[in-house]
């Protein structure tokens, strides 16, 4: 039979071909890293203050909250879903945390209640999506409106401040020159990275995002997985909410977390995750977050009007997607 | 002279010849049956006529003039309409909107002229003898009406040739009669119909002439009057094709799977069968016979069914594939691309996706263990892959299928179901997959093979069930099975009570 031999074309791969494939692989899987390096170099040429270590730490500090949310968002989007509720949930969890803090006077209990509230709300999202068969976009859109409204109700539309000063130590302490939020962001990145690339959970997420029917026929419990995925996203929001609240020891029920979902989705998309799921990397999101942070920082250093910053961000997102389409 | 002539058509896909010197002649105002087994080349031939595919060689003449069908649009301009098995209507639009989709009548301001379109729609529908409000939404209509709308659309485009692919599969007897009356009326108006069907009785009652395809060749063309059901069946399956059976009669073990009175609304009803250790059981029939739905239910992918399933004598309730797996049932689905492979995972990950617990240590997946196991299956199943870290869609169909089989071998279930295991696979790989199936049975597994290819079933099965419209219409021992026999039960021309137990 000539047939099988012909199809085995991988064996006739030439050396130059392999080099080209290598480049292709680098480009398709890590184009965001290349983009990061280019933007980093450009930034350091354009502004001498950029490379200052304090400035660099400042950037990391600023992106840590969105970064942690974006990690959860990556997992959700890899599974083929989306979570629009993250910003509102951050506000709600923040309000609940401060309320718990003031009621009990205990930082530990406040943190614990935050870490329980977020995943519970995530679980609710998951239930609507997996059991109620509501499209993720719609279910989390509803949660976005609902969570914000409850946060406003509890805080009576305003901000509430913590009465226990030690709570603010979480975001306002440093290890050497590295702020705690940065460390938490790095640890969370490592945690989600390991989860996605070394465990069964991660493998199933990719499988569901790639082909849900095949995944189900491979005896994966897709519904249960979706509950876990949205709960994990909720957990990430909890961590972000603790940092956000602890920064000023206060949370605003109306403005905190506003539009965070868009920044998180932007970071995930810039990081190369496919909108329809199945393809993307945690490392990509990490660098996507950094790119957004550098851009903001650059525009501040160069005195670009804050009103124009959204325009630049939008442009970058669209360029990123155009480049990914080329595959 | 014939109105349409397709002369010496050749067509290959990926160097596999599908049509070899096929000739079809269609007279004006006749109903011409085009028949053949699955894979005989009927669809390819009609797709060439419809402008979807281009022939490698050959000539199409319309009214004596050579024409080239370079696109579906071109074909439509030549007056050819193709009514597919899955109807091409937009169910959220109204009847007249569907009729004029893409060719809306507009007034001088550029707005659509609803009245005119409704009027023309009503005209045509009345001519066909049906009364439907042209402003009705298509989703509210029954299947037979949808079919009528497709036909009306063909008439609206002033089609001279209408191709109908299995138009009666979703229709009741009463509706079929109405369709046939309509077809006879069209014939009077000098419209020619090419009628593709497996149902020989219907063909006999409505068609004038026939062309039989087998293995991409025209084996018969002529008047239907001189033919009998048996002679047509015989032409369809041929006799020289039979190859040797690959299995001997073997001693079978105890009953592993027993199914009692399994039914699902509109899919299948009263299914009873059992299968023993070491046995290969074949299920065959025509498209739409319900066998895939039956086994998807048995595997827990579909939940809407009633009946009892016993595995090794124990009653089991299966409402999720996970439970099926736990009960010891494995399932290699059909339509590999949609149901089996996970395109974005690499070859090794596709092999291990259902059995990750075999490769875990302390909750982490050990890549080395996966790699080692894959190398084992790669040798055992002769999977040809240079770098198993490429995504699985880079592999050829046969190799993809072997990876999916490896996935289920790793799970080591007592019962394993193969749905259309050799779909789109070249001959060499086919043989290897047959051998693997037989090896599984020899190891004492109970194997179920679903296939529409009678030859395949006869080659490797100990016993054969034939399904027709959701019911088991025939059962025989593998050595007694012949293609003629299978075909006559599958087309519903014969039916017998199935021995239970």
XYZ file of C-alpha atoms in Angstrom, chain A:
327
model
C 0.000 0.000 0.000
C 1.394 3.334 -0.970
C -1.208 5.136 1.077
C 0.117 4.970 4.654
C 3.643 5.876 3.622
C 2.519 8.974 1.864
C 0.680 10.271 4.868
C 3.698 9.820 7.101
C 5.151 13.095 5.932
C 6.686 14.006 9.261
C 9.636 11.760 8.533
C 10.731 13.717 5.487
C 11.198 16.854 7.502
C 14.373 18.685 6.484
C 16.683 20.627 8.715
C 15.631 24.046 7.494
C 12.065 22.949 7.858
C 12.664 22.033 11.456
C 14.238 25.419 12.101
C 11.253 27.085 10.535
C 8.909 24.956 12.626
C 10.884 25.927 15.701
C 10.449 29.594 14.879
C 6.774 29.044 14.183
C 6.377 27.342 17.514
C 8.159 30.175 19.309
C 6.028 32.697 17.474
C 2.688 30.989 17.959
C 3.202 29.980 21.571
C 5.276 32.848 22.910
C 4.571 35.819 20.660
C 3.401 37.664 23.750
C 6.859 37.281 25.324
C 8.453 38.741 22.208
C 5.929 41.587 22.263
C 6.723 42.142 25.940
C 10.460 42.373 25.252
C 9.921 44.831 22.405
C 7.629 47.036 24.481
C 10.000 46.814 27.442
C 12.982 47.953 25.331
C 10.938 50.678 23.672
C 9.783 51.929 27.066
C 13.311 52.043 28.463
C 14.491 54.026 25.430
C 11.634 56.466 25.567
C 11.854 57.351 29.223
C 14.988 57.182 31.387
C 12.878 56.925 34.510
C 11.258 53.704 33.315
C 14.127 51.423 34.301
C 14.293 52.798 37.821
C 13.779 49.857 40.170
C 11.142 51.726 42.142
C 9.211 52.383 38.956
C 9.410 48.743 37.922
C 8.156 47.643 41.349
C 5.430 50.221 41.056
C 4.275 48.678 37.799
C 4.166 45.204 39.341
C 2.284 46.549 42.337
C -0.274 48.206 40.080
C -0.939 45.131 38.009
C -1.084 42.628 40.848
C -4.845 42.936 41.423
C -5.851 42.735 37.763
C -3.164 40.065 37.342
C -4.675 37.766 39.957
C -8.168 38.221 38.475
C -6.797 37.568 34.988
C -5.369 34.220 36.151
C -8.853 33.044 37.065
C -10.224 34.545 33.880
C -7.665 32.580 31.851
C -8.911 29.311 33.293
C -12.522 30.267 32.583
C -11.722 31.333 29.033
C -9.622 28.239 28.363
C -12.720 26.206 29.186
C -14.632 28.153 26.548
C -16.485 30.424 28.979
C -16.218 33.984 30.212
C -16.771 35.693 33.557
C -18.071 39.260 33.379
C -18.902 39.406 37.074
C -15.350 39.655 38.466
C -15.345 43.437 39.034
C -18.675 43.523 40.843
C -17.847 40.415 42.827
C -14.612 42.078 43.916
C -16.623 44.977 45.305
C -19.113 42.674 47.015
C -16.397 40.478 48.549
C -14.572 43.627 49.660
C -17.688 44.972 51.359
C -18.335 41.620 53.047
C -14.706 41.428 54.187
C -14.739 44.849 55.803
C -18.107 44.106 57.397
C -16.736 40.880 58.832
C -13.595 42.671 59.952
C -15.507 45.330 61.801
C -17.942 42.861 63.309
C -15.357 40.396 64.626
C -12.265 42.555 64.963
C -10.269 39.635 63.632
C -8.139 39.903 60.495
C -8.030 36.122 60.142
C -11.810 35.833 60.157
C -12.111 38.693 57.671
C -9.691 37.014 55.263
C -11.443 33.702 55.752
C -14.847 35.151 54.984
C -13.423 36.724 51.823
C -11.937 33.389 50.758
C -15.312 31.702 51.280
C -17.540 34.364 49.696
C -15.716 34.561 46.357
C -15.754 30.837 45.536
C -19.397 30.626 46.654
C -20.410 33.324 44.195
C -18.275 31.576 41.559
C -20.074 28.334 42.337
C -23.370 30.117 41.763
C -22.111 31.237 38.346
C -21.055 27.658 37.646
C -24.456 26.288 38.659
C -26.265 28.650 36.309
C -23.928 27.745 33.456
C -23.520 23.992 33.959
C -26.876 22.961 35.415
C -29.077 25.792 34.173
C -27.476 25.682 30.727
C -27.366 29.467 30.556
C -24.670 30.929 28.305
C -21.689 32.037 30.420
C -21.903 35.541 29.006
C -25.522 35.943 30.140
C -25.187 34.212 33.518
C -22.185 36.267 34.570
C -23.724 39.440 33.137
C -26.616 38.863 35.522
C -24.211 38.201 38.373
C -22.333 41.381 37.493
C -25.457 43.472 37.987
C -26.650 41.507 41.006
C -23.393 41.470 42.960
C -22.828 45.205 42.471
C -26.331 45.943 43.627
C -25.966 43.918 46.831
C -22.608 45.556 47.544
C -24.251 48.983 47.148
C -27.121 47.918 49.387
C -24.904 46.654 52.211
C -22.634 49.722 52.082
C -25.564 52.038 51.491
C -24.030 53.212 48.242
C -20.824 54.528 49.756
C -17.476 53.302 51.038
C -16.897 51.414 54.210
C -13.609 51.468 56.088
C -12.001 48.880 58.301
C -11.681 49.685 61.970
C -8.829 47.256 62.524
C -5.614 48.915 61.406
C -3.552 45.732 61.148
C -5.708 44.625 58.182
C -3.983 47.237 56.006
C -0.628 45.551 56.658
C -1.445 42.906 54.037
C -1.036 45.302 51.123
C 1.302 47.779 52.768
C 4.179 45.556 53.864
C 7.306 44.690 51.984
C 9.758 41.865 51.848
C 12.987 43.711 51.070
C 11.850 46.022 48.291
C 9.069 43.724 47.080
C 5.546 44.571 48.207
C 3.342 41.785 49.511
C 0.765 42.074 46.695
C 3.523 41.395 44.167
C 4.565 38.305 46.092
C 0.958 37.129 46.306
C 0.571 37.694 42.535
C 3.721 35.666 41.787
C 2.647 32.847 44.108
C -0.829 32.767 42.537
C 0.709 32.679 39.055
C 2.868 29.728 40.056
C -0.122 28.010 41.679
C -2.397 28.370 38.653
C 0.458 27.467 36.323
C 1.052 24.187 38.129
C -2.678 23.531 38.330
C -3.138 24.048 34.602
C -0.069 22.288 33.290
C 0.661 19.541 35.796
C -2.686 18.296 37.052
C -5.761 16.493 35.828
C -7.840 19.625 36.426
C -5.850 21.633 33.897
C -5.918 18.880 31.310
C -9.705 18.641 31.603
C -10.094 22.418 31.268
C -8.211 22.374 27.967
C -10.219 19.369 26.788
C -13.569 21.009 27.569
C -12.573 24.250 25.882
C -11.288 22.440 22.840
C -14.174 20.049 22.250
C -16.827 19.731 24.908
C -18.576 16.801 23.250
C -15.376 14.787 22.945
C -14.565 15.636 26.529
C -17.932 14.321 27.704
C -17.549 11.184 25.591
C -14.118 10.737 27.175
C -15.983 10.276 30.483
C -15.069 13.689 31.869
C -17.729 15.102 34.175
C -18.058 18.388 32.325
C -20.697 19.836 34.648
C -18.647 19.242 37.774
C -15.598 20.691 36.084
C -17.465 23.884 35.240
C -18.499 24.304 38.872
C -14.841 24.021 39.885
C -13.665 26.369 37.146
C -16.004 29.218 38.111
C -15.339 28.628 41.817
C -11.620 28.943 41.132
C -12.239 32.210 39.305
C -14.210 33.333 42.368
C -11.312 32.385 44.636
C -8.954 34.518 42.567
C -11.367 37.439 42.875
C -11.391 36.915 46.666
C -7.615 37.195 46.831
C -7.713 40.303 44.653
C -10.471 41.765 46.832
C -8.398 41.278 49.992
C -5.480 43.158 48.431
C -7.711 45.931 47.095
C -9.462 46.404 50.428
C -6.326 46.235 52.498
C -4.553 48.904 50.432
C -6.545 51.788 51.928
C -8.319 49.670 54.522
C -11.521 50.619 52.777
C -13.699 49.652 49.847
C -16.091 51.647 47.712
C -19.251 49.789 46.833
C -19.800 51.969 43.775
C -16.390 52.436 42.173
C -14.165 49.547 43.329
C -13.657 46.901 40.708
C -15.322 49.021 38.025
C -14.334 47.693 34.556
C -11.866 45.206 36.044
C -13.502 42.467 33.959
C -12.506 44.285 30.778
C -8.892 44.730 31.870
C -8.701 41.082 32.890
C -10.176 39.868 29.604
C -7.835 42.206 27.721
C -4.818 40.739 29.511
C -5.965 37.194 28.726
C -6.514 38.006 25.051
C -3.183 39.827 24.722
C -1.635 36.779 26.384
C -2.753 34.674 23.440
C -5.663 32.712 24.865
C -8.257 31.891 22.260
C -11.705 33.377 22.903
C -13.392 30.053 22.206
C -11.140 28.151 24.593
C -8.830 25.160 24.396
C -5.747 27.115 23.615
C -3.646 29.513 25.671
C -1.134 29.643 28.486
C -0.895 31.021 31.998
C 2.522 32.465 31.180
C 0.893 34.300 28.284
C -1.596 35.944 30.614
C 1.222 36.852 33.009
C 3.030 38.742 30.267
C -0.240 40.143 28.941
C -0.812 41.707 32.353
C 2.716 43.120 32.375
C 2.268 44.621 28.904
C -0.879 46.426 30.028
C 0.969 47.655 33.139
C 3.949 48.971 31.174
C 1.678 50.765 28.718
C -0.175 52.533 31.517
C 3.083 53.419 33.204
C 4.632 54.740 29.985
C 1.675 56.925 29.258
C 1.859 58.380 32.761
C 5.594 58.989 32.475
C 5.137 60.687 29.113
C 2.210 62.775 30.313
C -0.285 61.346 27.861
C -3.760 62.548 28.772
C -5.536 59.972 30.923
C -8.450 60.328 28.564
C -6.373 58.931 25.709
C -5.062 55.938 27.654
C -8.142 53.896 26.917
C -7.606 54.490 23.210
C -4.069 53.093 23.335
C -5.198 50.099 25.371
C -7.952 49.359 22.871
C -5.520 49.614 19.994
C -3.124 47.154 21.625
C -5.899 44.607 22.230
C -7.011 44.772 18.622
C -3.456 44.515 17.289
C -2.832 41.503 19.543
C -5.890 39.702 18.212
C -5.076 40.553 14.582
C -1.645 38.984 15.018
C -3.078 35.863 16.618
C -5.539 35.464 13.759
C -2.671 35.045 11.340
C -2.030 31.470 12.409
